[in-house]
Amino acid sequence: MYKKISLTVLTCILIGYSQIIIGQSKIEIELTAAENAPTISKHIYGHFAEHLGRCIYEGFYVGENSTIPNSEGVRIDIINALKELQIPNLRWPGGCFADTYHWMDGIGDLKERPTIVNTWWGGVTEDNSFGTHNFLNLCEELGAEPYLSGNVGSGGVQELADWVQYTNFKGKSPMSDLRRENGREEPWGVKYWGVGNEAWGCGGNMRPEYYADIYKKYVTFMSDADVEGGIYKIASGASNDDYNWTEVLMKNIPKNMLQGVALHHYSVIDWGAKGPDVNFDEETYFKTMKESWLMEELIVKHTAIMDKYDEEKKVDLIVDEWGGWYEVAEGTNPGFLYQQNTMRDAMIAGMNLNIFNNHADRVKMANLAQAVNVLQAVILTDKEKMILTPTYHVMNMYKVHQDATLIPLSFESPMYTYKEESLPALTVSASKDENEKTHISFTNIDTKKGSTVSIDLNELGLKNITGSILSSQNLQDHNTFENPDKIVPKEFKDFKFKKGMLEVTIPPFSVIVLEGSK
Ligand code: AHR
């Protein structure tokens, strides 16, 4: 069993592509025994699809009569891209939209469905043509677990209880009969249920004490029948550093009623001036990275509160909204939250996924906001065209950590300094999968400095190392519909591996994943 990895960070400045080493720090890293290390839940690699802007309509869903190839109205190119990503779960229908959504409006004959005005996002009128059957069938096709957000803010207890029965009940009941009438014999067996969303804000502007009571009332009527191990209920959680919210929920909700507590944190620099999606300067980039790095502190502090009430870690921390949030792309509807996705987003993704992996003992699910055409999307569409963003490629490179055993490691990161302030430049996480393959992912957010990292891998008994890298000339670089493959992962060979010692040269603003096999 491995015990120790030693990691040396050699800091270097890149001038063009030629490196000059100007400093060095050497760190010994202790590894805990593998049998105590947690599994990195695949659900950390989850996604989110809200009725917002062009995420569902004109994104996922083009309708069965579209000339764009589709399966039950959902674009086949999107289905294939998400299958490749092995997305483990998909959260729907919101977000803020969830607390306005009445699921019964989205089932049955299309012509009979009432419309709904999307009051949170652009005030557009939707025809409810994408509903429960479309979403759950899509998840089945993707091999992803659906995560449904129930309407607590403007819905009712019975309405949510009925949704659970409609989707999950095998036997005869008013709701399961209705499901059958609508063409679906077998229940979908939906395990993950959010009980409202952002109850402190768009979900009802509640106090945590009031929400904790409401939560208990709702979940009392959500049946566990027909889902192995019962359904998994997630309480609407804190915004950022609202530690009191987590404290009140943990104190007031009995553990047998609560499987997960949510946390939302976006990498946004200022809600009043979010900065441009592409033409940002280094100051804005640094601020975004600072907000992104805050995720580490938030997880540590929310976890400490949860530990107070739940030493055994029975309740999970669910980061069901995270990602970069900027001003919308020029010329697009401000209510639609469409933004381009640059190498800055790749940095956010690589850093946050490393943070989540390293906190895999408490963080069991995370959902990037959002999958298609909204905020830090993995996919962008323009009519029949579709592109994969740098964030998509990071998630694709990191998917090797899904359900693998964490290899805990510690090291002192070199610092990324801008003016008077500094942030850790390098985040790293490592895991071993069921085929005994080791994966190490590195994200270096520094704009100018590279790092040379040495790792003693002798204890892992690895014979062969391969790697891939995502990097680009400029931080603002991105894929476009005209040039969709400007940023794609490339083979990475800038490492030496001799007698179990690995030395990796990591360029500025790059993401690298190495695979070691025996
Ligand atoms: O993801 C966009 C919005 O951000 C969600 O609807 C809401 O939950 C959050 O405020």
XYZ file of C-alpha atoms and ligand atoms in Angstrom:
528
model
C 0.000 0.000 0.000
C 1.346 3.429 -0.873
C 2.135 5.747 1.994
C 3.937 8.752 0.707
C 4.140 10.853 -2.400
C 6.789 13.504 -2.497
C 6.035 16.422 -4.687
C 8.412 19.155 -5.667
C 7.184 22.291 -7.252
C 9.656 24.088 -9.439
C 8.344 27.446 -10.442
C 9.306 28.767 -13.800
C 8.482 31.686 -16.039
C 7.447 31.029 -19.583
C 8.675 33.463 -22.192
C 6.809 32.417 -25.273
C 7.236 28.697 -24.966
C 10.787 28.615 -23.581
C 10.926 28.114 -19.853
C 13.348 29.613 -17.353
C 13.266 28.080 -13.878
C 13.521 30.780 -11.225
C 12.545 29.060 -8.020
C 11.969 25.774 -6.362
C 10.126 24.434 -3.357
C 10.148 20.832 -2.253
C 7.333 19.262 -0.323
C 6.907 15.821 1.228
C 3.380 14.519 0.972
C 1.853 11.941 3.292
C -0.834 9.716 1.836
C -3.456 8.110 4.038
C -4.022 4.383 3.585
C -6.224 3.667 0.578
C -8.809 1.662 2.537
C -9.790 4.787 4.502
C -10.041 7.021 1.497
C -13.509 7.901 0.183
C -14.887 7.100 -3.217
C -15.226 10.106 -5.490
C -18.936 9.874 -6.221
C -19.602 9.981 -9.941
C -22.412 12.399 -9.094
C -19.841 15.142 -8.508
C -19.762 15.246 -12.316
C -23.473 16.129 -12.562
C -25.220 18.700 -14.737
C -28.176 21.048 -14.605
C -30.799 21.910 -17.218
C -33.280 24.654 -16.406
C -36.109 26.143 -18.406
C -33.986 29.209 -18.915
C -33.154 31.010 -22.150
C -32.123 28.477 -24.786
C -31.203 25.587 -22.489
C -34.317 23.445 -23.000
C -36.171 25.083 -25.908
C -33.772 25.665 -28.866
C -31.105 23.830 -26.871
C -31.873 20.260 -25.838
C -35.351 20.281 -27.300
C -36.118 21.126 -30.907
C -39.362 19.136 -31.200
C -40.074 15.960 -33.107
C -40.858 17.837 -36.337
C -37.517 19.627 -36.456
C -35.163 19.068 -39.382
C -32.383 18.743 -36.777
C -31.950 15.009 -36.098
C -33.672 14.242 -32.793
C -34.896 11.510 -30.535
C -38.355 12.332 -29.137
C -37.581 15.967 -29.923
C -34.166 16.064 -28.185
C -31.138 16.756 -30.402
C -29.160 13.612 -31.112
C -25.843 15.496 -31.282
C -26.415 16.728 -27.730
C -27.392 13.239 -26.552
C -24.215 11.801 -28.058
C -21.982 14.500 -26.595
C -23.437 14.004 -23.110
C -23.151 10.213 -23.409
C -19.488 10.626 -24.226
C -19.168 12.757 -21.094
C -20.811 9.974 -19.078
C -22.969 12.468 -17.268
C -24.116 10.745 -14.089
C -27.149 12.903 -13.355
C -29.154 15.808 -14.688
C -31.050 18.314 -12.517
C -34.340 19.742 -13.886
C -36.532 21.854 -14.324
C -34.776 24.571 -12.252
C -33.381 26.626 -10.559
C -35.757 29.434 -9.854
C -38.063 28.100 -12.566
C -38.716 24.965 -10.492
C -40.692 26.885 -7.875
C -43.041 28.187 -10.581
C -43.418 24.899 -12.448
C -46.529 22.746 -12.248
C -45.569 19.355 -13.568
C -49.093 18.362 -14.523
C -49.094 21.124 -17.157
C -46.353 19.220 -18.998
C -48.009 15.806 -19.426
C -50.706 14.478 -21.755
C -51.932 15.700 -25.128
C -49.669 18.500 -26.424
C -52.603 20.487 -27.750
C -54.311 20.506 -24.370
C -51.332 21.756 -22.366
C -51.604 25.202 -20.805
C -48.842 27.735 -21.362
C -46.572 29.084 -18.645
C -44.861 32.458 -18.492
C -41.248 32.095 -17.436
C -41.290 34.970 -14.992
C -37.709 34.555 -13.798
C -36.044 34.251 -17.155
C -37.008 36.734 -19.850
C -40.795 36.657 -19.333
C -41.221 34.351 -22.320
C -44.297 32.191 -22.767
C -43.600 28.456 -22.908
C -45.988 25.880 -24.302
C -45.067 23.081 -21.873
C -44.192 20.800 -24.785
C -41.106 19.559 -22.911
C -42.366 17.855 -19.773
C -41.824 15.004 -17.341
C -41.893 12.198 -19.937
C -39.438 13.989 -22.230
C -37.024 14.669 -19.404
C -37.123 11.241 -17.789
C -36.894 9.434 -21.135
C -33.898 11.626 -21.988
C -32.192 10.643 -18.738
C -32.837 6.981 -19.526
C -31.280 7.426 -22.943
C -28.267 9.173 -21.414
C -27.887 6.563 -18.682
C -28.034 9.453 -16.195
C -29.974 9.643 -12.928
C -32.684 12.287 -13.051
C -32.666 14.833 -10.234
C -36.058 16.531 -10.040
C -36.484 19.857 -8.248
C -39.908 19.996 -6.645
C -42.030 23.121 -6.494
C -42.242 24.192 -2.860
C -42.474 27.966 -3.377
C -45.722 28.155 -5.373
C -46.759 24.505 -5.472
C -48.397 22.342 -2.877
C -47.578 19.309 -0.761
C -50.075 17.155 -2.657
C -48.674 18.287 -6.008
C -45.172 17.134 -5.106
C -46.414 13.908 -3.498
C -48.332 13.204 -6.725
C -45.240 13.807 -8.865
C -43.361 11.225 -6.811
C -46.232 8.749 -7.242
C -46.557 9.505 -10.968
C -42.886 8.857 -11.657
C -42.238 6.011 -9.220
C -45.263 3.944 -8.264
C -45.478 0.448 -9.759
C -48.919 -0.547 -8.505
C -52.337 0.836 -9.226
C -53.027 4.398 -8.096
C -54.569 7.531 -9.570
C -51.136 8.884 -10.564
C -49.630 5.643 -11.884
C -52.810 5.066 -13.918
C -52.467 8.547 -15.366
C -48.849 7.770 -16.281
C -50.000 4.652 -18.080
C -52.712 6.610 -19.909
C -49.913 8.887 -21.086
C -48.051 5.961 -22.574
C -45.594 4.882 -19.897
C -46.195 1.535 -18.200
C -43.059 1.152 -16.064
C -42.183 3.792 -13.488
C -38.890 5.613 -13.967
C -37.829 5.171 -10.345
C -36.597 8.702 -9.699
C -34.266 8.678 -6.720
C -33.023 12.270 -6.394
C -35.534 14.940 -5.335
C -34.837 18.549 -4.489
C -37.353 20.000 -2.033
C -37.558 23.494 -3.462
C -34.681 25.645 -4.694
C -33.018 28.684 -3.128
C -35.777 28.869 -0.516
C -33.979 31.932 0.917
C -34.552 33.776 -2.394
C -36.457 32.980 -5.584
C -37.899 29.858 -3.922
C -39.969 31.862 -1.440
C -37.761 34.296 0.527
C -38.032 32.148 3.634
C -36.160 32.148 6.921
C -34.204 28.919 7.490
C -36.377 28.021 10.520
C -39.539 28.365 8.446
C -38.058 26.430 5.526
C -36.906 23.606 7.837
C -40.516 23.181 8.996
C -41.889 23.352 5.454
C -39.235 20.847 4.357
C -40.338 18.320 6.984
C -43.960 18.744 5.950
C -43.224 18.146 2.252
C -40.977 15.133 2.687
C -43.473 13.475 5.044
C -45.714 12.924 2.021
C -43.048 11.961 -0.528
C -43.248 8.193 -0.788
C -40.199 5.935 -0.765
C -42.116 3.131 -2.454
C -40.499 1.418 -5.426
C -37.083 3.047 -5.142
C -34.409 0.809 -3.705
C -33.176 2.304 -0.454
C -35.884 4.987 -0.630
C -35.795 8.320 -2.365
C -32.936 10.742 -1.731
C -34.199 14.096 -0.500
C -32.125 17.242 -0.876
C -32.910 20.350 1.146
C -32.562 23.721 -0.506
C -29.251 24.904 0.873
C -27.209 27.957 1.621
C -26.070 30.658 -0.707
C -22.297 31.026 -0.429
C -21.247 31.752 3.157
C -24.696 31.714 4.767
C -23.474 29.279 7.419
C -26.478 29.954 9.612
C -28.702 28.417 6.931
C -26.786 25.122 7.062
C -26.697 25.212 10.862
C -30.472 25.677 11.186
C -31.266 22.899 8.697
C -28.854 20.462 10.339
C -30.216 21.277 13.780
C -33.910 21.143 12.922
C -34.328 18.389 10.365
C -34.067 14.812 11.654
C -31.368 12.905 9.777
C -33.736 10.186 8.631
C -35.627 12.863 6.647
C -32.568 14.361 5.019
C -30.043 12.809 2.657
C -28.457 15.933 1.213
C -28.104 19.637 1.953
C -27.435 21.879 -1.021
C -24.965 24.726 -1.482
C -24.909 27.252 -4.335
C -21.809 29.202 -5.200
C -21.114 30.937 -8.500
C -17.787 32.415 -9.565
C -19.222 35.898 -10.044
C -17.106 38.954 -9.294
C -19.897 41.465 -8.578
C -23.613 40.911 -9.135
C -23.925 44.531 -10.302
C -20.975 44.395 -12.731
C -20.212 40.823 -13.690
C -17.675 41.655 -16.383
C -17.584 40.505 -20.015
C -17.693 36.851 -21.049
C -14.771 37.098 -23.496
C -13.009 40.459 -23.461
C -11.987 40.376 -19.825
C -8.668 41.682 -18.522
C -6.302 40.070 -16.030
C -7.799 41.948 -13.094
C -11.231 40.507 -13.863
C -9.719 37.073 -14.395
C -7.963 37.226 -11.048
C -11.188 38.244 -9.295
C -13.044 35.380 -10.967
C -10.377 32.926 -9.804
C -10.615 34.337 -6.287
C -14.364 33.662 -6.267
C -13.759 30.237 -7.715
C -11.171 29.379 -5.062
C -13.669 30.447 -2.380
C -15.385 27.116 -3.039
C -12.635 25.428 -0.980
C -13.340 27.588 2.077
C -17.109 27.259 1.690
C -16.937 23.487 1.594
C -14.600 23.354 4.595
C -16.812 25.639 6.680
C -20.192 24.168 5.714
C -18.712 20.714 6.311
C -17.530 21.731 9.790
C -21.096 22.727 10.673
C -22.485 19.500 9.258
C -19.873 17.527 11.214
C -21.192 19.064 14.442
C -24.616 17.521 13.888
C -23.625 14.529 11.806
C -20.269 13.060 12.773
C -20.934 9.917 10.783
C -21.365 11.899 7.588
C -24.792 10.492 6.813
C -25.992 13.728 5.224
C -24.218 14.770 2.043
C -23.223 18.206 0.848
C -24.669 18.749 -2.628
C -23.213 21.649 -4.613
C -26.089 21.659 -7.039
C -25.231 24.975 -8.695
C -21.700 26.143 -9.458
C -19.782 27.744 -12.310
C -18.782 31.079 -13.841
C -21.363 33.825 -14.290
C -20.604 36.895 -16.443
C -22.539 39.527 -18.396
C -24.436 37.876 -21.236
C -22.776 37.650 -24.646
C -23.137 40.894 -26.580
C -26.442 41.262 -28.367
C -28.190 38.420 -26.525
C -31.277 38.594 -24.287
C -30.156 39.594 -20.746
C -32.763 37.222 -19.285
C -31.318 34.225 -21.127
C -27.866 34.120 -19.462
C -26.064 33.032 -22.623
C -22.293 33.487 -22.333
C -19.222 32.346 -24.256
C -16.941 29.823 -22.611
C -13.209 30.539 -22.653
C -10.032 29.126 -21.135
C -11.060 31.032 -17.974
C -13.989 28.613 -17.696
C -11.642 25.677 -18.152
C -9.716 27.012 -15.137
C -12.897 27.272 -13.047
C -13.905 23.737 -14.012
C -10.495 22.161 -13.373
C -10.060 23.931 -10.035
C -13.567 23.188 -8.734
C -13.512 19.546 -9.761
C -10.185 19.125 -7.946
C -11.740 20.759 -4.864
C -14.802 18.495 -5.009
C -12.668 15.374 -5.497
C -10.528 16.249 -2.512
C -13.669 16.686 -0.361
C -15.269 13.478 -1.583
C -16.000 12.370 1.985
C -18.773 14.985 2.285
C -19.423 16.312 -1.228
C -21.382 13.591 -2.994
C -22.968 15.503 -5.824
C -22.368 18.692 -7.769
C -24.192 20.168 -10.744
C -22.502 22.541 -13.138
C -24.781 25.420 -14.169
C -25.810 24.762 -16.871
C -25.559 22.081 -19.542
C -26.572 23.869 -22.755
C -26.546 27.565 -23.799
C -26.747 28.944 -20.243
C -23.944 30.231 -17.965
C -20.896 27.896 -17.916
C -22.324 25.556 -20.524
C -20.593 22.445 -21.802
C -22.501 22.734 -25.096
C -23.506 25.749 -27.192
C -25.921 25.600 -30.106
C -26.835 27.887 -32.978
C -29.698 26.459 -35.002
C -28.351 23.181 -36.440
C -24.772 23.861 -35.280
C -23.365 22.658 -31.984
C -19.999 23.172 -30.304
C -18.277 21.700 -27.279
C -16.761 24.270 -24.941
C -13.418 24.173 -23.074
C -15.458 23.275 -19.972
C -16.824 20.230 -21.797
C -13.289 19.087 -22.520
C -12.201 19.506 -18.897
C -15.168 17.449 -17.711
C -14.361 14.838 -20.312
C -10.731 14.647 -19.199
C -11.714 14.456 -15.506
C -14.460 11.826 -15.937
C -11.841 9.175 -15.112
C -12.263 10.131 -11.436
C -15.933 9.073 -11.401
C -16.466 6.441 -8.702
C -12.709 5.974 -8.260
C -11.021 5.913 -4.852
C -9.510 9.224 -3.832
C -5.767 9.278 -3.297
C -5.460 12.059 -0.728
C -2.425 14.260 -1.233
C -1.167 17.502 0.111
C 1.396 20.008 -1.098
C 2.174 23.652 -0.869
C 0.990 25.330 -4.017
C 3.013 28.010 -5.749
C 1.120 31.317 -5.622
C -0.474 33.218 -8.480
C 0.068 36.873 -7.635
C -1.732 39.811 -9.183
C -0.901 43.257 -7.830
C -1.079 42.914 -4.032
C -3.020 39.675 -3.880
C -2.143 35.999 -4.231
C -4.018 32.756 -4.765
C -2.845 29.146 -4.914
C -1.928 28.631 -8.556
C -2.133 24.863 -8.625
C -4.897 22.454 -7.630
C -4.341 18.730 -7.915
C -6.403 15.621 -7.215
C -5.705 11.932 -7.704
C -7.648 8.687 -7.681
C -7.360 4.988 -8.390
C -10.102 3.276 -10.383
C -11.418 -0.272 -10.280
C -8.970 -1.317 -13.011
C -6.052 -0.199 -10.829
C -5.429 2.818 -13.047
C -4.257 5.961 -11.309
C -5.318 9.386 -12.524
C -3.845 12.712 -11.462
C -5.422 15.977 -12.568
C -3.638 19.325 -12.395
C -5.020 22.801 -13.000
C -2.630 25.739 -13.057
C -4.488 29.069 -13.077
C -1.402 31.286 -13.198
C -1.348 33.463 -16.315
C 2.441 33.546 -16.653
C 4.173 31.013 -14.492
C 4.428 27.339 -15.142
C 5.319 24.688 -12.579
C 7.472 21.620 -12.640
C 5.976 19.060 -10.337
C 7.873 15.994 -9.119
C 5.966 13.057 -7.680
C 7.407 9.873 -6.244
C 5.040 7.195 -7.541
C 7.071 4.191 -6.428
C 4.488 3.059 -3.891
C 1.839 2.875 -6.591
C 3.856 0.474 -8.718
C 3.065 2.238 -11.979
C 4.866 1.229 -15.146
C 3.426 3.477 -17.772
C 2.161 7.066 -17.842
C 0.152 8.819 -20.542
C -1.459 12.235 -20.479
C -3.655 14.848 -22.082
C -3.622 18.633 -21.832
C -6.044 21.479 -22.464
C -4.310 24.798 -23.016
C -4.289 27.688 -25.445
C -2.322 30.773 -26.373
C -4.684 33.248 -24.701
C -6.992 33.028 -21.728
C -9.785 34.573 -23.783
C -9.542 31.852 -26.436
C -12.704 29.864 -27.062
C -14.377 27.612 -29.570
C -16.760 29.159 -32.077
C -19.263 27.795 -34.554
C -16.759 28.710 -37.279
C -13.770 27.240 -35.458
C -15.207 24.570 -33.128
C -11.917 22.792 -32.441
C -9.657 25.688 -31.536
C -9.448 24.333 -27.995
C -9.432 20.553 -27.707
C -7.394 18.239 -25.490
C -4.062 17.176 -26.948
C -1.674 14.436 -26.087
C 0.642 15.553 -23.305
C 4.208 14.353 -23.229
C 6.032 16.996 -21.249
C 6.926 14.706 -18.370
C 9.704 12.330 -17.387
C 9.018 9.050 -15.643
C 12.067 7.183 -14.423
C 12.386 4.634 -11.647
C 8.977 5.568 -10.243
C 9.785 9.293 -10.174
C 7.519 11.511 -12.225
C 8.422 15.048 -13.219
C 5.720 17.043 -14.988
C 6.105 20.433 -16.631
C 2.843 22.323 -16.353
C 2.352 25.412 -18.523
C 0.422 28.518 -17.414
C -3.399 28.298 -17.496
C -3.567 24.682 -18.429
C -5.405 21.548 -17.349
C -3.564 18.219 -17.440
C -4.750 14.707 -16.631
C -2.236 11.877 -16.366
C -3.052 8.186 -16.376
C -0.740 5.688 -14.754
C -1.094 1.967 -15.312
C 0.707 -1.053 -13.884
O -28.616 28.956 -12.707
C -29.329 30.151 -12.790
C -30.070 30.497 -11.499
O -29.144 30.731 -10.480
C -30.944 29.423 -10.934
O -32.204 29.418 -11.513
C -31.044 29.796 -9.491
O -31.243 28.690 -8.653
C -29.731 30.508 -9.227
O -29.932 31.717 -8.585
